[in-house]
Coordinates of C-alpha atoms in Angstrom, one line a residue:
M123 CA -8.2 -40.9 47.9
E124 CA -10.3 -43.9 47.9
K125 CA -12.1 -45.8 45.1
S126 CA -14.9 -46.1 46.6
L127 CA -16.0 -42.8 45.3
I128 CA -16.3 -44.3 42.0
D129 CA -19.4 -45.9 43.1
R130 CA -21.1 -42.7 43.0
F131 CA -21.0 -42.6 39.4
V132 CA -23.1 -44.4 36.5
L133 CA -20.3 -45.5 34.2
P134 CA -19.1 -47.2 31.4
E135 CA -18.2 -51.0 32.5
D136 CA -15.1 -50.7 30.8
L137 CA -14.0 -47.0 32.3
R138 CA -15.3 -48.4 35.9
N139 CA -12.8 -51.4 35.2
T140 CA -10.4 -48.8 34.5
L141 CA -10.8 -46.7 37.2
A142 CA -10.7 -49.7 39.3
S143 CA -7.5 -50.6 38.2
A144 CA -6.0 -47.2 37.9
E145 CA -2.7 -46.9 40.7
K146 CA -4.0 -43.6 41.9
I147 CA -7.2 -41.5 41.4
V148 CA -7.3 -38.0 42.8
F149 CA -11.3 -36.6 42.7
P150 CA -10.8 -32.7 43.3
K151 CA -12.5 -31.1 46.1
T152 CA -11.8 -27.5 44.7
K153 CA -10.2 -25.6 42.1
A154 CA -7.5 -24.4 44.4
Q155 CA -6.5 -28.1 44.7
L156 CA -6.9 -28.5 40.8
V157 CA -4.5 -25.7 40.3
E158 CA -1.5 -27.1 42.5
L159 CA -1.8 -30.5 40.3
C160 CA -1.1 -28.4 37.4
Y161 CA 2.6 -27.9 38.8
G162 CA 3.3 -31.5 39.7
P163 CA 3.7 -33.6 42.2
N164 CA 6.4 -31.2 44.1
G165 CA 4.7 -28.1 43.6
A166 CA 7.4 -26.9 41.3
A167 CA 8.2 -23.4 39.8
R168 CA 8.1 -24.8 36.5
F169 CA 6.7 -28.6 35.7
N170 CA 7.3 -30.7 32.2
V171 CA 4.9 -32.7 31.1
S172 CA 6.2 -35.8 29.6
Y173 CA 5.1 -39.5 28.6
D174 CA 7.0 -42.2 27.6
I175 CA 6.4 -43.2 23.5
S176 CA 8.8 -46.3 23.6
E177 CA 10.7 -48.4 25.9
K178 CA 13.6 -45.6 25.2
E179 CA 11.9 -42.8 24.4
S180 CA 10.2 -39.9 26.3
Y181 CA 8.8 -36.8 24.8
V182 CA 7.6 -33.5 26.9
E183 CA 4.9 -32.5 25.8
A184 CA 4.3 -29.1 27.4
D185 CA 6.0 -26.8 29.9
V186 CA 4.1 -25.6 32.8
V187 CA 5.0 -22.1 34.7
R188 CA 3.6 -21.2 38.2
C189 CA 3.0 -17.7 37.9
K190 CA 1.6 -15.0 40.1
N191 CA -1.6 -15.3 38.7
G192 CA -2.0 -18.9 37.3
P193 CA -0.3 -21.3 35.1
S194 CA 1.1 -20.2 31.9
V195 CA 1.3 -23.3 29.5
N196 CA 3.7 -23.8 26.5
F197 CA 3.8 -26.8 24.1
T198 CA 6.9 -28.1 23.0
D199 CA 5.7 -28.9 19.4
A200 CA 4.6 -25.6 17.8
Y201 CA 2.0 -27.8 15.9
M202 CA 0.3 -28.2 19.1
R203 CA -0.7 -24.4 19.6
R204 CA -3.7 -24.5 17.7
R205 CA -6.7 -26.6 16.8
D206 CA -5.5 -28.7 14.1
P207 CA -8.9 -28.7 11.7
D208 CA -8.8 -32.2 10.5
C209 CA -8.6 -34.2 13.8
M210 CA -12.0 -35.3 14.5
F211 CA -13.1 -38.9 13.6
I212 CA -16.0 -40.6 14.1
G213 CA -15.4 -44.2 16.0
D214 CA -19.4 -45.3 16.0
D215 CA -21.6 -46.2 13.3
L216 CA -24.3 -43.7 13.7
P217 CA -25.0 -41.7 11.0
T218 CA -22.2 -39.0 9.9
D219 CA -20.6 -36.9 7.5
K220 CA -17.5 -36.6 9.1
P221 CA -14.5 -39.4 8.5
R222 CA -14.8 -42.2 10.6
F223 CA -11.9 -43.5 12.4
E224 CA -11.7 -47.0 10.8
D225 CA -11.8 -45.5 7.3
R226 CA -8.9 -43.4 7.9
W227 CA -7.0 -45.4 10.0
G228 CA -7.6 -49.2 9.0
Y229 CA -9.1 -50.6 12.2
E230 CA -12.2 -50.5 14.4
F231 CA -11.9 -47.9 16.8
S232 CA -12.6 -50.7 19.6
K233 CA -9.1 -51.8 19.5
L234 CA -7.8 -48.4 20.2
R235 CA -10.3 -47.9 22.9
Q236 CA -9.2 -51.2 24.5
E237 CA -5.9 -49.7 24.4
T238 CA -6.8 -46.2 25.7
M239 CA -8.5 -47.8 28.8
D240 CA -5.4 -50.5 29.4
W241 CA -3.2 -47.2 29.1
L242 CA -5.5 -45.2 32.0
S243 CA -5.4 -47.9 34.0
R244 CA -1.8 -48.0 34.5
Q245 CA -1.4 -44.5 35.7
E246 CA -2.2 -42.1 38.1
L247 CA -5.2 -40.0 37.2
V248 CA -7.3 -37.2 37.8
V249 CA -11.4 -37.7 37.8
M250 CA -13.5 -34.4 38.0
P251 CA -16.4 -34.3 37.1
F252 CA -18.6 -30.9 35.4
M253 CA -21.5 -29.5 34.5
M254 CA -21.6 -29.0 30.5
G255 CA -24.0 -26.2 28.8
S256 CA -25.7 -23.7 30.5
K257 CA -27.2 -23.1 34.2
L258 CA -30.8 -23.3 32.9
H259 CA -29.9 -26.4 31.2
G260 CA -26.6 -28.0 32.4
Y261 CA -25.8 -32.0 31.5
E262 CA -23.8 -34.2 33.7
S263 CA -20.1 -34.7 32.5
L264 CA -16.8 -36.5 33.6
V265 CA -13.2 -35.8 32.5
V266 CA -10.3 -38.5 33.2
A267 CA -6.9 -37.5 32.5
P268 CA -3.6 -38.6 34.1
V269 CA -2.8 -36.5 37.2
N270 CA 0.3 -34.9 35.4
A271 CA -2.2 -33.6 32.4
A272 CA -4.4 -31.6 35.5
F273 CA -3.6 -28.4 33.5
F274 CA -5.9 -29.8 30.7
A275 CA -8.8 -30.6 33.5
F276 CA -8.1 -26.8 34.9
A277 CA -8.9 -25.7 31.6
L278 CA -12.0 -27.8 31.4
A279 CA -12.8 -26.3 35.4
N280 CA -13.0 -23.1 33.9
I281 CA -14.4 -23.4 30.4
Q282 CA -17.5 -25.3 31.8
K283 CA -18.7 -25.5 35.5
F284 CA -16.3 -27.3 38.0
V285 CA -18.2 -30.0 40.5
S286 CA -16.5 -30.7 43.6
I287 CA -16.6 -34.6 44.6
E288 CA -18.1 -33.5 48.0
D289 CA -21.2 -32.2 45.9
V290 CA -21.4 -35.5 43.8
E291 CA -24.3 -37.8 45.1
E292 CA -24.8 -41.2 44.1
G293 CA -26.5 -41.6 40.7
Y294 CA -24.2 -38.8 39.2
T295 CA -24.8 -40.5 35.4
P296 CA -22.5 -38.4 32.8
R297 CA -24.0 -37.3 29.6
A298 CA -20.4 -36.9 28.1
I299 CA -17.0 -38.5 29.4
I300 CA -13.7 -37.1 27.9
Y301 CA -10.7 -38.9 28.0
V302 CA -7.3 -37.9 27.8
A303 CA -3.9 -40.0 26.6
P304 CA -1.8 -37.5 25.1
P305 CA 1.4 -40.1 24.1
F306 CA -1.2 -41.6 21.8
R307 CA -0.4 -38.7 19.5
H308 CA 3.0 -40.2 18.8
T309 CA 2.0 -44.2 19.2
H310 CA -0.8 -44.0 16.8
F311 CA -1.3 -40.7 15.2
G312 CA 2.2 -40.0 13.7
G313 CA 2.3 -36.6 15.9
K314 CA -0.7 -35.7 14.7
Q315 CA -3.8 -34.3 16.9
A316 CA -6.4 -36.6 17.0
V317 CA -10.0 -36.8 18.7
V318 CA -11.9 -39.7 18.6
H319 CA -15.9 -39.0 19.4
Y320 CA -18.0 -41.6 20.1
R321 CA -21.9 -41.2 20.3
S322 CA -24.4 -43.6 21.9
E323 CA -28.0 -42.4 22.6
Q324 CA -27.5 -41.7 26.2
L325 CA -23.8 -41.1 26.3
H326 CA -21.2 -38.7 23.8
E327 CA -17.3 -39.8 24.5
I328 CA -14.9 -37.9 23.8
F329 CA -11.0 -39.7 23.2
S330 CA -8.7 -36.7 23.4
Y331 CA -5.2 -38.1 22.0
N332 CA -3.5 -34.5 22.6
L333 CA -3.7 -31.9 25.3
Y334 CA -4.3 -28.7 23.5
P335 CA -7.6 -28.2 24.9
G336 CA -9.1 -26.5 21.4
P337 CA -10.1 -29.4 19.8
S338 CA -11.8 -31.5 23.1
A339 CA -12.0 -29.8 26.1
K340 CA -13.5 -26.7 24.5
K341 CA -14.6 -27.5 20.7
G342 CA -15.4 -31.5 22.1
V343 CA -17.5 -30.1 24.2
F344 CA -19.3 -28.1 21.7
S345 CA -19.6 -31.3 19.7
A346 CA -21.3 -32.9 22.6
L347 CA -23.8 -30.3 22.9
I348 CA -24.4 -30.5 19.1
D349 CA -25.0 -34.2 19.2
I350 CA -27.3 -33.5 22.5
G351 CA -29.4 -30.5 20.3
E352 CA -29.4 -33.0 17.4
K353 CA -31.2 -35.5 19.6
E354 CA -33.6 -33.1 21.3
G355 CA -34.6 -30.6 18.7
W356 CA -32.6 -27.4 19.3
V357 CA -29.2 -25.7 18.4
T358 CA -25.8 -24.3 20.3
N359 CA -24.9 -21.7 17.6
H360 CA -21.0 -20.6 17.0
A361 CA -21.8 -16.7 18.6
S362 CA -20.7 -14.4 20.5
A363 CA -23.9 -12.1 22.6
A364 CA -24.4 -8.9 24.3
L365 CA -27.2 -6.8 25.7
L366 CA -26.4 -3.4 24.6
Q367 CA -27.4 -0.4 26.7
T368 CA -27.8 2.7 24.9
P369 CA -26.5 6.2 26.1
Y370 CA -30.6 6.8 26.2
D371 CA -31.0 3.7 28.5
S372 CA -33.0 1.4 25.7
E373 CA -31.4 -2.1 25.3
V374 CA -30.7 -4.0 22.2
V375 CA -29.5 -7.7 22.4
F376 CA -27.3 -8.4 19.9
M377 CA -26.0 -12.3 18.4
H378 CA -23.0 -12.3 16.6
E379 CA -21.8 -15.1 14.4
G380 CA -19.5 -16.2 12.1
A381 CA -16.1 -18.1 11.1
S382 CA -13.4 -18.2 13.6
G383 CA -12.0 -14.5 13.1
G384 CA -15.2 -13.4 12.1
G385 CA -15.6 -11.1 15.0
K386 CA -17.4 -12.7 17.5
S387 CA -14.6 -11.6 20.2
E388 CA -14.5 -8.3 19.2
M389 CA -18.3 -7.8 19.5
L390 CA -17.9 -7.9 23.2
E391 CA -14.9 -5.0 23.0
E392 CA -15.3 -1.3 23.6
V393 CA -14.9 1.0 20.3
H394 CA -11.0 1.3 20.4
R395 CA -9.7 4.7 20.1
E396 CA -6.8 6.9 19.0
S397 CA -4.9 8.5 21.2
D398 CA -7.0 11.6 21.1
E399 CA -9.9 9.6 21.5
R400 CA -10.8 9.7 18.2
V401 CA -12.2 6.4 16.0
L402 CA -10.0 5.4 13.0
L403 CA -13.2 4.2 10.9
G404 CA -10.9 3.0 7.9
E405 CA -7.9 3.6 6.1
H406 CA -7.0 3.8 2.4
T407 CA -4.8 1.1 1.2
V408 CA -3.2 2.6 -1.5
T409 CA -2.9 6.6 -0.6
G410 CA -2.8 6.2 3.3
E411 CA -5.8 8.6 3.7
R412 CA -7.3 8.1 7.3
F413 CA -11.0 8.5 8.0
E414 CA -11.7 9.1 11.6
I415 CA -15.0 10.0 13.4
T416 CA -15.7 11.8 16.8
L417 CA -18.0 9.3 19.2
G418 CA -18.9 10.5 22.3
E419 CA -20.7 8.4 25.0
T420 CA -20.7 4.8 23.5
C421 CA -23.2 2.1 24.5
E422 CA -22.7 -0.1 27.6
I423 CA -22.3 -4.1 27.1
F424 CA -23.3 -6.9 29.0
P425 CA -21.5 -9.4 27.8
I426 CA -23.7 -12.9 27.1
A427 CA -21.8 -15.2 25.4
D428 CA -18.3 -15.2 23.9
D429 CA -18.0 -18.4 21.5
M430 CA -21.5 -20.9 22.5
V431 CA -24.6 -20.1 22.5
M432 CA -27.1 -22.3 23.4
A433 CA -30.6 -21.8 22.3
H434 CA -32.5 -24.8 24.1
R435 CA -36.0 -25.5 23.4
D436 CA -37.2 -25.1 26.4
M437 CA -36.3 -21.5 26.7
Q438 CA -38.3 -20.4 23.4
D439 CA -41.6 -18.7 24.0
E440 CA -44.0 -16.8 21.5
S441 CA -42.2 -13.7 20.8
H442 CA -40.6 -15.0 17.4
K443 CA -37.3 -14.0 18.8
L444 CA -34.5 -16.2 19.4
A445 CA -34.1 -17.3 23.4
I446 CA -30.5 -17.7 24.2
T447 CA -27.9 -18.4 27.3
D448 CA -24.2 -18.8 27.6
A449 CA -23.2 -22.6 26.6
E450 CA -20.3 -22.2 28.9
N451 CA -19.0 -20.9 32.4
G452 CA -15.6 -19.3 30.9
W453 CA -14.1 -18.1 28.0
F454 CA -11.3 -19.4 26.1
L455 CA -10.3 -15.9 24.7
R456 CA -8.0 -15.3 21.7
V457 CA -6.0 -12.5 22.4
D458 CA -3.8 -12.1 19.2
G459 CA -5.1 -8.5 19.0
D460 CA -3.2 -7.5 22.5
N461 CA 0.0 -6.7 21.3
Y462 CA 0.6 -4.1 23.8
Y463 CA -0.3 -2.9 27.3
G464 CA -3.6 -0.8 27.3
N465 CA -4.8 -2.5 24.0
I466 CA -7.9 -4.5 25.4
P467 CA -8.1 -3.1 29.3
M468 CA -10.7 -5.3 30.5
Y469 CA -9.3 -8.4 29.9
E470 CA -5.6 -7.4 31.0
R471 CA -6.9 -5.8 34.1
I472 CA -8.8 -9.3 35.0
S473 CA -6.2 -11.7 33.6
I474 CA -3.5 -9.6 35.9
H475 CA -5.4 -9.2 38.8
P476 CA -7.5 -12.1 39.0
S477 CA -10.0 -12.7 41.9
E478 CA -8.7 -16.7 41.8
P479 CA -5.8 -18.1 39.4
V480 CA -6.5 -18.3 35.5
E481 CA -5.0 -20.1 32.9
F482 CA -2.7 -19.1 29.6
F483 CA -1.8 -20.8 26.8
N484 CA 0.9 -19.6 24.4
I485 CA 1.9 -16.8 26.4
D486 CA 5.5 -16.4 27.7
G487 CA 4.9 -16.8 31.3
V488 CA 8.1 -16.2 34.2
P489 CA 8.3 -18.3 37.2
G490 CA 6.9 -15.9 40.0
A491 CA 6.3 -13.0 37.5
T492 CA 2.8 -12.0 36.2
C493 CA 2.2 -13.6 33.0
L494 CA 0.9 -10.7 30.6
I495 CA -1.7 -11.6 27.8
W496 CA 0.1 -9.2 25.2
E497 CA 3.9 -11.3 25.9
H498 CA 3.1 -13.9 23.2
I499 CA 5.3 -17.0 22.8
K500 CA 7.1 -16.7 19.6
E501 CA 7.1 -19.3 16.9
P502 CA 9.9 -21.5 15.5
N503 CA 10.1 -18.4 12.6
G504 CA 10.7 -15.8 15.7
K505 CA 6.8 -14.1 15.5
P506 CA 4.4 -14.0 18.1
C507 CA 2.2 -17.1 18.1
S508 CA -1.3 -16.2 16.3
N509 CA -3.3 -18.1 19.1
P510 CA -2.2 -16.8 22.3
R511 CA -5.3 -17.6 25.2
V512 CA -6.5 -17.1 28.4
I513 CA -9.2 -18.8 29.8
L514 CA -11.9 -16.5 32.1
P515 CA -14.5 -17.8 34.1
R516 CA -17.7 -15.6 33.2
E517 CA -18.3 -14.4 36.5
M518 CA -14.8 -12.4 36.3
I519 CA -16.2 -10.6 33.1
D520 CA -17.7 -6.7 33.7
N521 CA -21.2 -6.1 33.9
I522 CA -21.8 -10.1 32.8
Y523 CA -25.2 -10.8 31.8
P524 CA -27.0 -13.3 34.5
D525 CA -26.6 -16.6 33.4
D526 CA -29.6 -18.0 35.0
E527 CA -31.8 -15.6 32.5
A528 CA -33.0 -16.2 28.9
A529 CA -32.0 -13.2 26.6
L530 CA -34.0 -12.5 23.4
V531 CA -32.0 -11.5 20.2
D532 CA -32.9 -8.7 18.7
V533 CA -30.0 -8.3 15.9
R534 CA -28.4 -11.1 14.6
S535 CA -25.3 -10.3 12.8
F536 CA -22.7 -12.3 10.4
G537 CA -19.1 -11.2 10.6
V538 CA -17.0 -12.3 7.4
R539 CA -13.0 -11.4 7.1
M540 CA -12.9 -9.4 3.8
P541 CA -9.6 -9.2 1.9
P542 CA -8.7 -5.6 0.2
S543 CA -10.3 -5.2 -3.4
T544 CA -9.8 -3.1 -6.3
K545 CA -10.6 -2.7 -9.9
E546 CA -6.9 -3.7 -10.5
H547 CA -6.9 -6.6 -7.9
P548 CA -10.6 -7.1 -7.6
N549 CA -11.5 -9.7 -4.9
Y550 CA -14.9 -10.4 -2.6
G551 CA -14.0 -7.7 0.0
V552 CA -17.0 -6.0 -1.5
M553 CA -19.5 -6.0 1.5
G554 CA -20.5 -2.5 2.8
M555 CA -20.5 -1.6 6.7
V556 CA -23.8 -3.1 7.1
Q557 CA -25.9 -5.3 5.0
V558 CA -29.7 -5.7 5.9
I559 CA -31.0 -9.4 4.7
P560 CA -33.9 -11.1 5.0
P561 CA -34.1 -14.5 7.2
A562 CA -33.5 -16.6 3.8
L563 CA -30.0 -15.1 3.0
A564 CA -29.0 -15.5 6.7
W565 CA -29.3 -18.9 6.3
L566 CA -27.8 -19.2 3.2
W567 CA -24.6 -17.3 4.6
R568 CA -24.7 -19.7 7.7
L569 CA -24.9 -22.8 5.8
V570 CA -22.0 -21.4 3.7
A571 CA -20.1 -19.6 6.7
P572 CA -16.9 -18.2 4.7
R573 CA -13.9 -18.2 6.9
G574 CA -12.6 -15.8 4.7
F575 CA -9.4 -13.5 4.6
K576 CA -6.6 -14.6 7.2
N577 CA -7.7 -16.8 9.3
P578 CA -5.9 -16.2 12.9
S579 CA -7.2 -19.6 14.5
I580 CA -5.8 -22.0 12.5
E581 CA -3.3 -21.0 10.0
D582 CA -0.1 -20.0 11.3
N583 CA 0.8 -17.5 8.9
A584 CA -2.1 -17.0 7.3
K585 CA -1.5 -15.2 4.1
S586 CA -4.4 -16.4 1.6
N587 CA -6.9 -14.4 0.5
V588 CA -8.9 -17.7 -0.9
M589 CA -12.4 -18.1 0.3
T590 CA -13.2 -21.1 2.2
S591 CA -15.9 -22.9 3.9
E592 CA -16.3 -23.4 7.6
G593 CA -20.0 -24.8 6.9
V594 CA -23.5 -24.9 8.6
G595 CA -23.8 -22.3 11.0
S596 CA -20.1 -21.7 11.3
Y597 CA -20.0 -25.0 14.3
W598 CA -20.0 -27.6 11.1
P599 CA -16.2 -28.4 12.0
F600 CA -17.2 -29.1 15.4
A601 CA -20.7 -31.1 14.6
T602 CA -20.7 -35.2 14.6
G603 CA -23.7 -36.0 12.4
K604 CA -25.5 -35.3 9.1
K605 CA -24.3 -31.8 7.4
I606 CA -28.4 -31.9 6.2
T607 CA -29.7 -32.5 9.5
Q608 CA -28.1 -29.0 11.1
A609 CA -29.0 -27.3 7.7
N610 CA -32.6 -27.9 8.4
M611 CA -32.3 -27.0 12.2
L612 CA -30.4 -24.2 11.7
L613 CA -33.5 -23.1 9.2
K614 CA -36.5 -23.6 11.3
Q615 CA -34.3 -22.0 14.1
I616 CA -33.8 -18.3 11.8
T617 CA -37.3 -18.9 10.5
E618 CA -39.1 -19.1 13.6
A619 CA -37.0 -16.3 15.0
S620 CA -39.2 -14.1 12.6
E621 CA -38.9 -10.8 14.5
T622 CA -34.9 -10.4 14.4
L623 CA -33.4 -8.2 12.3
Y624 CA -30.7 -10.0 10.1
V625 CA -27.1 -8.4 8.9
L626 CA -24.1 -9.1 7.7
I627 CA -20.9 -7.0 9.0
P628 CA -17.5 -7.2 7.4
N629 CA -14.2 -7.0 9.3
Q630 CA -10.7 -6.3 8.0
H631 CA -11.8 -4.7 4.8
I632 CA -14.5 -2.6 2.8
G633 CA -13.2 -2.3 -0.9
V634 CA -9.9 -0.5 -0.6
Y635 CA -10.0 0.5 2.8
R636 CA -8.6 -1.1 5.9
I637 CA -11.1 -1.0 9.1
G638 CA -10.1 -4.1 11.2
F639 CA -13.2 -4.2 13.6
A640 CA -13.8 -0.9 13.3
G641 CA -16.6 -1.3 11.0
E642 CA -18.5 -4.0 13.7
W643 CA -18.1 -1.2 16.4
I644 CA -19.8 1.6 14.4
A645 CA -22.4 -0.5 13.1
R646 CA -22.9 -1.9 16.7
E647 CA -23.3 1.4 17.7
Y648 CA -25.7 2.6 15.1
L649 CA -28.1 -0.3 15.3
A650 CA -28.0 -0.2 19.0
R651 CA -29.1 3.7 18.9
R652 CA -31.9 2.6 16.6
G653 CA -33.3 0.2 18.9
G654 CA -32.4 -2.7 16.4
V655 CA -34.3 -1.8 13.5
V656 CA -33.7 0.6 10.3
K657 CA -35.7 2.7 8.0
K658 CA -37.0 1.4 5.0
K659 CA -36.2 4.7 3.2
Q660 CA -32.3 4.3 4.0
L661 CA -32.2 1.0 2.5
V662 CA -31.0 0.1 -1.1
P663 CA -30.7 -3.1 -3.2
A664 CA -27.6 -4.3 -3.1
R665 CA -25.5 -5.0 -6.6
C666 CA -25.6 -8.6 -5.4
P667 CA -28.4 -9.9 -4.5
L668 CA -27.0 -12.1 -1.7
M669 CA -25.9 -9.1 0.2
G670 CA -29.7 -8.2 0.6
Y671 CA -29.6 -4.2 1.1
S672 CA -27.0 -1.8 1.7
L673 CA -27.6 1.5 3.7
D674 CA -27.4 4.6 1.6
E675 CA -27.1 6.6 4.5
M676 CA -25.8 6.4 7.8
K677 CA -25.6 9.0 10.7
I678 CA -24.0 8.7 14.3
D679 CA -23.6 11.0 16.9
G680 CA -24.4 13.9 14.0
Q681 CA -21.5 12.4 11.9
T682 CA -22.4 11.0 8.4
I683 CA -20.3 7.9 7.5
R684 CA -19.2 8.7 4.0
R685 CA -21.4 6.5 1.3
K686 CA -18.1 4.8 0.4
F687 CA -18.0 2.5 3.5
L688 CA -21.6 1.5 2.7
R689 CA -21.9 1.1 -1.1
P690 CA -18.2 0.0 -1.9
E691 CA -19.2 -0.2 -5.6
L692 CA -18.9 3.8 -4.8
Q693 CA -15.5 3.8 -4.2
S694 CA -13.4 5.2 -7.2
K695 CA -10.5 2.5 -6.5
L696 CA -13.1 -0.2 -7.2
G697 CA -16.0 1.0 -8.7
E698 CA -19.1 -0.9 -10.3
E699 CA -16.5 -3.1 -12.2
G700 CA -14.8 -4.2 -9.7
Y701 CA -17.6 -4.3 -7.4
D702 CA -19.1 -6.9 -9.8
K703 CA -16.2 -8.9 -10.2
G704 CA -15.8 -9.5 -6.4
A705 CA -19.5 -10.3 -6.1
K706 CA -19.2 -13.0 -8.9
I707 CA -16.5 -14.7 -6.7
I708 CA -18.8 -15.3 -3.6
T709 CA -21.9 -15.8 -5.8
D710 CA -19.8 -18.7 -7.6
F711 CA -18.5 -20.0 -4.2
F712 CA -22.1 -19.8 -2.7
K713 CA -23.4 -22.3 -5.5
E714 CA -20.0 -24.8 -5.3
E715 CA -20.8 -25.0 -1.9
L716 CA -24.6 -25.3 -1.4
K717 CA -24.9 -28.0 -4.0
Q718 CA -24.2 -30.8 -1.4
F719 CA -27.5 -29.5 0.6
L720 CA -29.8 -30.3 -2.4
V721 CA -30.5 -33.7 -0.8
P722 CA -34.2 -35.3 -0.5
E723 CA -33.6 -34.5 3.1
L724 CA -33.8 -30.9 2.6
D725 CA -36.6 -29.0 3.9
P726 CA -38.8 -28.0 1.0
L727 CA -38.4 -24.2 2.0
G728 CA -34.4 -24.6 2.1
R729 CA -34.8 -26.1 -1.1
Q730 CA -36.8 -23.0 -2.5
I731 CA -34.1 -20.8 -1.3
I732 CA -30.7 -22.3 -2.4
E733 CA -32.6 -22.8 -5.7
L734 CA -33.0 -19.1 -6.1
C735 CA -29.5 -18.9 -5.7
M736 CA -28.3 -21.2 -8.2
K737 CA -30.1 -19.3 -10.7
D738 CA -29.0 -15.6 -9.6
A739 CA -32.5 -14.8 -8.3
P740 CA -33.0 -11.1 -7.6
L741 CA -33.6 -10.1 -3.7
E742 CA -37.3 -9.8 -4.0
D743 CA -37.4 -13.6 -4.7
Y744 CA -35.9 -14.2 -1.2
L745 CA -38.4 -11.7 0.3
E746 CA -41.3 -13.6 -1.1
L747 CA -40.1 -16.7 0.8
T748 CA -39.0 -14.6 3.8
P749 CA -40.1 -11.3 4.3
L750 CA -37.8 -8.7 6.1
K751 CA -38.5 -7.8 9.7
G752 CA -36.6 -5.2 11.8
V753 CA -37.2 -2.7 9.4
T754 CA -40.0 0.5 9.9
G755 CA -42.2 2.0 6.8
R756 CA -40.2 5.7 7.6

């Protein structure tokens, strides 16, 4: 295609020179054209994505298979099948708490930037404009990648909004640009993933030196939105969201946050049932006793967002509820929980019979066959990959909430993966099914954002019970600036949404009971049926002040949920002694993590809240700073 199309874009001078020198440039007109590029110059049934890493050696990075329902991409290096949490580096001189490129690698990024541009100038390239963010508040963006890595551009075209070159008018000014240079992983970074961010006042550049889209096409874009929001005064939250319509036609909007594995995707799933249609609430990990309930008609789910929620300042109103939209145009779904046909019917149906090709990662695709999301690629140890993915454009999702309308959040929940806990083996899995908390505690939980038990996104075979922190709002791993800046912004966002009910919801375990995500689904159904409010008489202060209030009673569809699921200290295998030891693990962890925020830049209210935690203050002290809403007096 004519290189004169470059003139439609307002670009950095070095990129303009690079594109002018490139061997060939493809500006995709349609996503269908982009799909065909995924299969190489000859449209092969199986295409190897390889690069020269020296004069004598080339390396096959990925295998792209032409399946009936779209390209299936698998990486030859098992390490590349998930995001490396330590792959972000900052190449500019703006304020940051993240590792700077020069400090880690011993030379200025400007040198590598020039090498990157030189390498790109010798390649056949795909240059694709896209819109980053929501339909209400989008930002013009661009990706520049070698044409044999078109699957990366296709992923981006579905996660964000594809823009045809035919729709690009003169003066298109990218607010973010992603550069893709895969062989640099081997030549400059010892085989490790590396994503370098270079920020300026008007442009956020992302240099992706690897092909797994997680750190760049997915979370790199998240980083750019956080950076823009930091400059403009708003937050992109790490959350899923949905409007729940109850069997009685009332509507409640949920926004569910948490570190990876905290139940964001599961919040949008239908309640999982046993073969007899009952719901398994929990299984005793010592005796094997199972507790099931009968749940009739459940709420209808209208998904709003799966992972990234934009709370742009221009959407906020006087309701004192957070106004949100989806920050993506497609969902990068992890389907590790789908192990057999019929496990997640909606996603299975959509991915098997998509209205247009979709893209699969870490899933075993066969040329000419239908790619099935429960057939995960095997790891070197013979076990299924823990991070299989499918990218689904949001318009394919059933009952999707319109992306040109803001939704007001009624219930804002935070999920935490909890280990099994008993008095003989006490651990931090002592959270009840629903913990109602004031805004002050909602902020503390998001500041720390515990990653919790067996995180599936990062570790291959996560067996550790050790609690670690994902940081501010659980989006800190993707932020490029200062942690204290984001802490203050998050506090402002939470306290201004004063009419919201804030709750904590555990998954995996409640004390001795294995619950998976059943507790989350039951809590969602319970709160939706009550309009997102709870009665004061149902609340009792939790033994651990950081957990606010526990529910003392809970009834759904005429069935009473056992108090042992609401107040774990009542479990005979845990008891108050085991509970208190687990609560101490949480409290000590919070105190250690919160020390870093006690700096002069901290908002005065934030300092008061953190100091309450440091001195083991009772729940009443948090309530004095931020009163509890979403609770009725009856």
